[in-house]
Amino acid sequence: NAGVTQTPKFRILKIGQSMTLQCAQDMNHNYMYWYRQDPGMGLKLIYYSVGAGITDKGEVPNGYNVSRSTTEDFPLRLELAAPSQTSVYFCASSTRQGFSNQPQHFGDGTRLSIL
Amino acid sequence: KQEVTQIPAALSVPEGENLVLNCSFTDSAIYNLQWFRQDPGKGLTSLLLIQSSQREQTSGRLNASLDKSSGRSTLYIAASQPGDSATYLCAVRDDKIIFGKGTRLHILP
């Protein structure tokens, strides 16, 4: 049981390049989330999904896009990378809101630098 | 809009002491509150989750309490050890999950 798997672990991009951060979970969780964490800060929610085919914006969605074609996968796309997007990105998953006695599970993060 | 605040931002205590970390939130309509630990350069590890109907949860030397009416939670760590040094984050869940900025804890050997 792998839990939440994020790839890649590290990446350096040039300004204006695009890339997709991958996230997969094998726990059959309905809810999936993308966060970014800047140095010395907590996590800020970028996008989340309550199930396949459904996505919604979080606190800081600008500059990002997501899709949720399957329960297992929730990729995050940066179309035109900007230095402000340098951060550590975490993917997480959890059970349905109505069964909130289970904790949120996190991946190990993707460290992204935009130069 | 839900806001989560953690005080203090950083804390250093000698090994063996008991300590309390604080978390406050502005909207009491939450489903649960979760405490996480984050080691430098690592992801988040869930420590304790308290359902909105519960008052506290315990795991080993950790005890977390929840007072929804006052919008507060505390994480109590008994007999602190150098291995407890990490950043501790709390997060509340309503429609979304909102995190505090964390408390950086350093246990002095």
PDB file of C-alpha atoms in Angstrom:
ATOM      1  CA  ASN A   1       0.000   0.000   0.000  1.00  0.00           C
ATOM      2  CA  ALA A   2       1.930   3.025  -1.303  1.00  0.00           C
ATOM      3  CA  GLY A   3      -0.435   5.750  -0.020  1.00  0.00           C
ATOM      4  CA  VAL A   4       0.064   9.043  -1.874  1.00  0.00           C
ATOM      5  CA  THR A   5       2.836   9.103  -4.468  1.00  0.00           C
ATOM      6  CA  GLN A   6       4.177  12.317  -5.978  1.00  0.00           C
ATOM      7  CA  THR A   7       6.529  12.637  -8.925  1.00  0.00           C
ATOM      8  CA  PRO A   8       8.992  14.145  -9.549  1.00  0.00           C
ATOM      9  CA  LYS A   9      10.622  14.843  -6.173  1.00  0.00           C
ATOM     10  CA  PHE A  10      12.699  17.731  -7.497  1.00  0.00           C
ATOM     11  CA  ARG A  11      12.533  19.891 -10.601  1.00  0.00           C
ATOM     12  CA  ILE A  12      14.106  23.075 -11.913  1.00  0.00           C
ATOM     13  CA  LEU A  13      12.234  25.005 -14.589  1.00  0.00           C
ATOM     14  CA  LYS A  14      13.006  28.079 -16.609  1.00  0.00           C
ATOM     15  CA  ILE A  15      10.569  30.993 -16.617  1.00  0.00           C
ATOM     16  CA  GLY A  16       7.786  30.369 -19.122  1.00  0.00           C
ATOM     17  CA  GLN A  17       8.199  26.601 -19.273  1.00  0.00           C
ATOM     18  CA  SER A  18       5.329  24.272 -18.451  1.00  0.00           C
ATOM     19  CA  MET A  19       5.184  21.055 -16.495  1.00  0.00           C
ATOM     20  CA  THR A  20       2.825  18.648 -14.781  1.00  0.00           C
ATOM     21  CA  LEU A  21       3.244  17.474 -11.210  1.00  0.00           C
ATOM     22  CA  GLN A  22       1.875  13.980 -10.805  1.00  0.00           C
ATOM     23  CA  CYS A  23      -0.060  12.653  -7.827  1.00  0.00           C
ATOM     24  CA  ALA A  24      -1.547   9.211  -7.379  1.00  0.00           C
ATOM     25  CA  GLN A  25      -3.229   7.509  -4.423  1.00  0.00           C
ATOM     26  CA  ASP A  26      -4.174   3.862  -3.975  1.00  0.00           C
ATOM     27  CA  MET A  27      -6.527   4.210  -1.004  1.00  0.00           C
ATOM     28  CA  ASN A  28      -9.690   4.806  -3.046  1.00  0.00           C
ATOM     29  CA  HIS A  29     -10.081   8.237  -1.478  1.00  0.00           C
ATOM     30  CA  ASN A  30     -12.653  10.557  -2.991  1.00  0.00           C
ATOM     31  CA  TYR A  31     -11.015  13.800  -1.892  1.00  0.00           C
ATOM     32  CA  MET A  32      -7.672  14.945  -3.240  1.00  0.00           C
ATOM     33  CA  TYR A  33      -5.843  18.207  -2.691  1.00  0.00           C
ATOM     34  CA  TRP A  34      -2.876  20.218  -3.931  1.00  0.00           C
ATOM     35  CA  TYR A  35      -1.046  22.538  -1.544  1.00  0.00           C
ATOM     36  CA  ARG A  36       2.009  24.730  -1.803  1.00  0.00           C
ATOM     37  CA  GLN A  37       4.277  25.499   1.105  1.00  0.00           C
ATOM     38  CA  ASP A  38       6.583  28.493   1.046  1.00  0.00           C
ATOM     39  CA  PRO A  39       9.508  28.757   3.514  1.00  0.00           C
ATOM     40  CA  GLY A  40       8.360  29.376   7.093  1.00  0.00           C
ATOM     41  CA  MET A  41       4.729  29.228   6.115  1.00  0.00           C
ATOM     42  CA  GLY A  42       1.894  26.803   6.481  1.00  0.00           C
ATOM     43  CA  LEU A  43       0.270  25.096   3.538  1.00  0.00           C
ATOM     44  CA  LYS A  44      -1.980  26.975   1.151  1.00  0.00           C
ATOM     45  CA  LEU A  45      -4.613  25.116  -0.826  1.00  0.00           C
ATOM     46  CA  ILE A  46      -4.294  25.462  -4.607  1.00  0.00           C
ATOM     47  CA  TYR A  47      -7.043  23.167  -5.903  1.00  0.00           C
ATOM     48  CA  TYR A  48      -9.040  20.278  -4.599  1.00  0.00           C
ATOM     49  CA  SER A  49     -11.309  17.572  -5.940  1.00  0.00           C
ATOM     50  CA  VAL A  50     -14.219  15.788  -4.289  1.00  0.00           C
ATOM     51  CA  GLY A  51     -14.313  13.015  -6.861  1.00  0.00           C
ATOM     52  CA  ALA A  52     -13.539  12.053 -10.434  1.00  0.00           C
ATOM     53  CA  GLY A  53     -14.609  14.774 -12.850  1.00  0.00           C
ATOM     54  CA  ILE A  54     -15.033  17.421 -10.126  1.00  0.00           C
ATOM     55  CA  THR A  55     -12.462  20.063  -9.229  1.00  0.00           C
ATOM     56  CA  ASP A  56     -12.616  23.377  -7.397  1.00  0.00           C
ATOM     57  CA  LYS A  57     -10.353  26.285  -6.599  1.00  0.00           C
ATOM     58  CA  GLY A  58      -8.635  26.727  -3.273  1.00  0.00           C
ATOM     59  CA  GLU A  59      -6.949  29.812  -1.823  1.00  0.00           C
ATOM     60  CA  VAL A  60      -4.225  30.317  -4.464  1.00  0.00           C
ATOM     61  CA  PRO A  61      -5.324  28.801  -7.818  1.00  0.00           C
ATOM     62  CA  ASN A  62      -3.905  31.417 -10.201  1.00  0.00           C
ATOM     63  CA  GLY A  63      -1.271  30.043 -12.563  1.00  0.00           C
ATOM     64  CA  TYR A  64      -2.310  26.409 -12.060  1.00  0.00           C
ATOM     65  CA  ASN A  65      -4.730  23.929 -13.584  1.00  0.00           C
ATOM     66  CA  VAL A  66      -5.899  20.491 -12.488  1.00  0.00           C
ATOM     67  CA  SER A  67      -7.905  17.598 -13.811  1.00  0.00           C
ATOM     68  CA  ARG A  68      -9.397  14.520 -12.178  1.00  0.00           C
ATOM     69  CA  SER A  69     -10.239  11.902 -14.792  1.00  0.00           C
ATOM     70  CA  THR A  70      -9.857   8.980 -12.367  1.00  0.00           C
ATOM     71  CA  THR A  71     -10.244   8.467  -8.620  1.00  0.00           C
ATOM     72  CA  GLU A  72      -6.553   7.623  -8.318  1.00  0.00           C
ATOM     73  CA  ASP A  73      -4.861  10.508 -10.146  1.00  0.00           C
ATOM     74  CA  PHE A  74      -4.874  14.265  -9.621  1.00  0.00           C
ATOM     75  CA  PRO A  75      -2.204  16.022 -11.734  1.00  0.00           C
ATOM     76  CA  LEU A  76      -1.325  19.699 -11.255  1.00  0.00           C
ATOM     77  CA  ARG A  77      -0.222  21.678 -14.301  1.00  0.00           C
ATOM     78  CA  LEU A  78       1.826  24.854 -14.480  1.00  0.00           C
ATOM     79  CA  GLU A  79       1.361  26.410 -17.920  1.00  0.00           C
ATOM     80  CA  LEU A  80       3.763  29.385 -17.792  1.00  0.00           C
ATOM     81  CA  ALA A  81       6.160  28.958 -14.886  1.00  0.00           C
ATOM     82  CA  ALA A  82       6.939  32.116 -12.903  1.00  0.00           C
ATOM     83  CA  PRO A  83       9.505  32.687 -10.117  1.00  0.00           C
ATOM     84  CA  SER A  84       6.619  33.173  -7.650  1.00  0.00           C
ATOM     85  CA  GLN A  85       5.730  29.522  -8.161  1.00  0.00           C
ATOM     86  CA  THR A  86       8.992  28.362  -6.601  1.00  0.00           C
ATOM     87  CA  SER A  87       7.762  26.304  -3.673  1.00  0.00           C
ATOM     88  CA  VAL A  88       7.272  22.837  -2.290  1.00  0.00           C
ATOM     89  CA  TYR A  89       4.102  21.220  -3.560  1.00  0.00           C
ATOM     90  CA  PHE A  90       2.212  18.623  -1.569  1.00  0.00           C
ATOM     91  CA  CYS A  91      -0.582  16.376  -2.721  1.00  0.00           C
ATOM     92  CA  ALA A  92      -2.984  14.864  -0.188  1.00  0.00           C
ATOM     93  CA  SER A  93      -6.039  12.648  -0.118  1.00  0.00           C
ATOM     94  CA  SER A  94      -8.808  11.837   2.321  1.00  0.00           C
ATOM     95  CA  THR A  95     -12.133  10.086   2.657  1.00  0.00           C
ATOM     96  CA  ARG A  96     -15.450  11.749   1.985  1.00  0.00           C
ATOM     97  CA  GLN A  97     -16.383  14.752   4.066  1.00  0.00           C
ATOM     98  CA  GLY A  98     -19.161  12.905   5.791  1.00  0.00           C
ATOM     99  CA  PHE A  99     -16.749  10.306   7.079  1.00  0.00           C
ATOM    100  CA  SER A 100     -14.231  12.679   8.527  1.00  0.00           C
ATOM    101  CA  ASN A 101     -12.857  10.366  11.176  1.00  0.00           C
ATOM    102  CA  GLN A 102      -9.979   9.444   8.921  1.00  0.00           C
ATOM    103  CA  PRO A 103      -6.882  11.634   8.630  1.00  0.00           C
ATOM    104  CA  GLN A 104      -5.573  13.295   5.532  1.00  0.00           C
ATOM    105  CA  HIS A 105      -2.663  11.459   3.917  1.00  0.00           C
ATOM    106  CA  PHE A 106       0.188  13.404   2.330  1.00  0.00           C
ATOM    107  CA  GLY A 107       2.767  12.675  -0.308  1.00  0.00           C
ATOM    108  CA  ASP A 108       6.436  13.494   0.258  1.00  0.00           C
ATOM    109  CA  GLY A 109       6.317  16.647  -1.825  1.00  0.00           C
ATOM    110  CA  THR A 110       7.764  18.029  -5.048  1.00  0.00           C
ATOM    111  CA  ARG A 111      10.410  20.731  -4.668  1.00  0.00           C
ATOM    112  CA  LEU A 112      10.100  23.077  -7.619  1.00  0.00           C
ATOM    113  CA  SER A 113      12.446  25.942  -8.476  1.00  0.00           C
ATOM    114  CA  ILE A 114      11.719  28.433 -11.246  1.00  0.00           C
ATOM    115  CA  LEU A 115      14.806  30.258 -12.511  1.00  0.00           C
TER     116      LEU A 115
ATOM    117  CA  LYS B   1     -13.390  33.005   5.919  1.00  0.00           C
ATOM    118  CA  GLN B   2     -11.690  30.432   8.121  1.00  0.00           C
ATOM    119  CA  GLU B   3      -8.338  31.472   9.555  1.00  0.00           C
ATOM    120  CA  VAL B   4      -6.038  29.279  11.628  1.00  0.00           C
ATOM    121  CA  THR B   5      -3.412  30.740  13.947  1.00  0.00           C
ATOM    122  CA  GLN B   6      -0.677  28.909  15.815  1.00  0.00           C
ATOM    123  CA  ILE B   7       1.132  30.357  18.783  1.00  0.00           C
ATOM    124  CA  PRO B   8       4.026  30.427  19.432  1.00  0.00           C
ATOM    125  CA  ALA B   9       5.742  30.454  16.050  1.00  0.00           C
ATOM    126  CA  ALA B  10       8.833  28.879  17.603  1.00  0.00           C
ATOM    127  CA  LEU B  11       9.605  27.245  20.913  1.00  0.00           C
ATOM    128  CA  SER B  12      12.742  25.867  22.555  1.00  0.00           C
ATOM    129  CA  VAL B  13      12.509  23.795  25.724  1.00  0.00           C
ATOM    130  CA  PRO B  14      14.898  21.531  27.644  1.00  0.00           C
ATOM    131  CA  GLU B  15      14.537  17.805  27.235  1.00  0.00           C
ATOM    132  CA  GLY B  16      12.117  16.190  29.665  1.00  0.00           C
ATOM    133  CA  GLU B  17       9.764  19.143  30.016  1.00  0.00           C
ATOM    134  CA  ASN B  18       6.062  18.980  29.251  1.00  0.00           C
ATOM    135  CA  LEU B  19       4.864  21.540  26.723  1.00  0.00           C
ATOM    136  CA  VAL B  20       1.730  22.874  25.064  1.00  0.00           C
ATOM    137  CA  LEU B  21       1.267  24.084  21.505  1.00  0.00           C
ATOM    138  CA  ASN B  22      -1.740  26.236  20.675  1.00  0.00           C
ATOM    139  CA  CYS B  23      -4.010  26.458  17.665  1.00  0.00           C
ATOM    140  CA  SER B  24      -6.986  28.785  17.216  1.00  0.00           C
ATOM    141  CA  PHE B  25      -9.558  29.034  14.424  1.00  0.00           C
ATOM    142  CA  THR B  26     -12.141  31.667  13.594  1.00  0.00           C
ATOM    143  CA  ASP B  27     -15.122  29.588  12.400  1.00  0.00           C
ATOM    144  CA  SER B  28     -16.333  26.875  14.766  1.00  0.00           C
ATOM    145  CA  ALA B  29     -18.298  25.022  12.049  1.00  0.00           C
ATOM    146  CA  ILE B  30     -15.619  22.402  11.441  1.00  0.00           C
ATOM    147  CA  TYR B  31     -15.735  18.669  10.765  1.00  0.00           C
ATOM    148  CA  ASN B  32     -12.438  17.902  12.433  1.00  0.00           C
ATOM    149  CA  LEU B  33      -9.077  19.267  13.496  1.00  0.00           C
ATOM    150  CA  GLN B  34      -5.833  17.505  12.748  1.00  0.00           C
ATOM    151  CA  TRP B  35      -2.326  17.902  14.141  1.00  0.00           C
ATOM    152  CA  PHE B  36       0.619  17.110  11.899  1.00  0.00           C
ATOM    153  CA  ARG B  37       4.349  16.852  12.324  1.00  0.00           C
ATOM    154  CA  GLN B  38       6.746  17.979   9.599  1.00  0.00           C
ATOM    155  CA  ASP B  39      10.463  17.261   9.687  1.00  0.00           C
ATOM    156  CA  PRO B  40      12.797  19.510   7.646  1.00  0.00           C
ATOM    157  CA  GLY B  41      12.577  18.733   3.940  1.00  0.00           C
ATOM    158  CA  LYS B  42       9.903  16.122   4.473  1.00  0.00           C
ATOM    159  CA  GLY B  43       6.168  15.754   4.029  1.00  0.00           C
ATOM    160  CA  LEU B  44       3.524  15.853   6.741  1.00  0.00           C
ATOM    161  CA  THR B  45       2.807  13.031   9.158  1.00  0.00           C
ATOM    162  CA  SER B  46      -0.592  12.915  10.834  1.00  0.00           C
ATOM    163  CA  LEU B  47      -0.338  12.783  14.644  1.00  0.00           C
ATOM    164  CA  LEU B  48      -3.871  13.114  15.939  1.00  0.00           C
ATOM    165  CA  LEU B  49      -7.295  13.822  14.484  1.00  0.00           C
ATOM    166  CA  ILE B  50     -10.159  15.099  16.631  1.00  0.00           C
ATOM    167  CA  GLN B  51     -13.675  14.859  15.296  1.00  0.00           C
ATOM    168  CA  SER B  52     -15.912  17.881  15.892  1.00  0.00           C
ATOM    169  CA  SER B  53     -17.951  15.831  18.393  1.00  0.00           C
ATOM    170  CA  GLN B  54     -14.882  14.869  20.417  1.00  0.00           C
ATOM    171  CA  ARG B  55     -13.045  16.758  23.128  1.00  0.00           C
ATOM    172  CA  GLU B  56      -9.650  15.098  22.988  1.00  0.00           C
ATOM    173  CA  GLN B  57      -7.489  12.388  21.485  1.00  0.00           C
ATOM    174  CA  THR B  58      -4.408  10.700  22.894  1.00  0.00           C
ATOM    175  CA  SER B  59      -1.525   8.836  21.308  1.00  0.00           C
ATOM    176  CA  GLY B  60       1.413   7.888  23.506  1.00  0.00           C
ATOM    177  CA  ARG B  61       2.959  11.059  24.928  1.00  0.00           C
ATOM    178  CA  LEU B  62       0.686  13.270  22.823  1.00  0.00           C
ATOM    179  CA  ASN B  63      -2.702  14.604  23.823  1.00  0.00           C
ATOM    180  CA  ALA B  64      -4.773  16.941  21.705  1.00  0.00           C
ATOM    181  CA  SER B  65      -7.844  18.775  22.940  1.00  0.00           C
ATOM    182  CA  LEU B  66     -10.565  20.606  21.072  1.00  0.00           C
ATOM    183  CA  ASP B  67     -12.912  23.345  22.270  1.00  0.00           C
ATOM    184  CA  LYS B  68     -15.077  24.209  19.278  1.00  0.00           C
ATOM    185  CA  SER B  69     -17.063  26.905  21.043  1.00  0.00           C
ATOM    186  CA  SER B  70     -13.943  28.940  21.770  1.00  0.00           C
ATOM    187  CA  GLY B  71     -12.192  27.978  18.531  1.00  0.00           C
ATOM    188  CA  ARG B  72      -9.170  26.475  20.217  1.00  0.00           C
ATOM    189  CA  SER B  73      -7.093  23.326  20.247  1.00  0.00           C
ATOM    190  CA  THR B  74      -3.989  22.414  22.179  1.00  0.00           C
ATOM    191  CA  LEU B  75      -1.353  19.764  21.592  1.00  0.00           C
ATOM    192  CA  TYR B  76       0.246  18.583  24.817  1.00  0.00           C
ATOM    193  CA  ILE B  77       3.580  16.761  24.603  1.00  0.00           C
ATOM    194  CA  ALA B  78       4.689  15.003  27.770  1.00  0.00           C
ATOM    195  CA  ALA B  79       8.303  14.334  28.733  1.00  0.00           C
ATOM    196  CA  SER B  80       9.728  15.935  25.589  1.00  0.00           C
ATOM    197  CA  GLN B  81      12.638  14.278  23.769  1.00  0.00           C
ATOM    198  CA  PRO B  82      15.157  15.610  21.208  1.00  0.00           C
ATOM    199  CA  GLY B  83      13.397  13.462  18.595  1.00  0.00           C
ATOM    200  CA  ASP B  84      10.283  15.591  19.072  1.00  0.00           C
ATOM    201  CA  SER B  85      12.069  18.509  17.393  1.00  0.00           C
ATOM    202  CA  ALA B  86      10.047  19.367  14.282  1.00  0.00           C
ATOM    203  CA  THR B  87       7.426  21.771  13.021  1.00  0.00           C
ATOM    204  CA  TYR B  88       3.919  21.056  14.248  1.00  0.00           C
ATOM    205  CA  LEU B  89       0.984  22.140  12.120  1.00  0.00           C
ATOM    206  CA  CYS B  90      -2.702  22.152  12.881  1.00  0.00           C
ATOM    207  CA  ALA B  91      -5.397  22.086  10.233  1.00  0.00           C
ATOM    208  CA  VAL B  92      -9.164  22.431  10.430  1.00  0.00           C
ATOM    209  CA  ARG B  93     -11.573  20.877   7.984  1.00  0.00           C
ATOM    210  CA  ASP B  94     -14.818  22.515   6.930  1.00  0.00           C
ATOM    211  CA  ASP B  95     -15.512  22.680   3.182  1.00  0.00           C
ATOM    212  CA  LYS B  96     -11.769  22.701   2.713  1.00  0.00           C
ATOM    213  CA  ILE B  97      -8.760  22.049   4.908  1.00  0.00           C
ATOM    214  CA  ILE B  98      -7.065  25.200   6.220  1.00  0.00           C
ATOM    215  CA  PHE B  99      -3.627  25.064   7.829  1.00  0.00           C
ATOM    216  CA  GLY B 100      -1.914  27.230  10.391  1.00  0.00           C
ATOM    217  CA  LYS B 101       1.662  28.371   9.789  1.00  0.00           C
ATOM    218  CA  GLY B 102       3.029  25.946  12.353  1.00  0.00           C
ATOM    219  CA  THR B 103       5.119  25.999  15.507  1.00  0.00           C
ATOM    220  CA  ARG B 104       8.831  25.163  15.150  1.00  0.00           C
ATOM    221  CA  LEU B 105       9.749  23.120  18.194  1.00  0.00           C
ATOM    222  CA  HIS B 106      13.330  22.562  19.316  1.00  0.00           C
ATOM    223  CA  ILE B 107      14.033  20.254  22.250  1.00  0.00           C
ATOM    224  CA  LEU B 108      17.378  21.001  23.852  1.00  0.00           C
ATOM    225  CA  PRO B 109      19.372  17.896  24.905  1.00  0.00           C
TER     226      PRO B 109
END
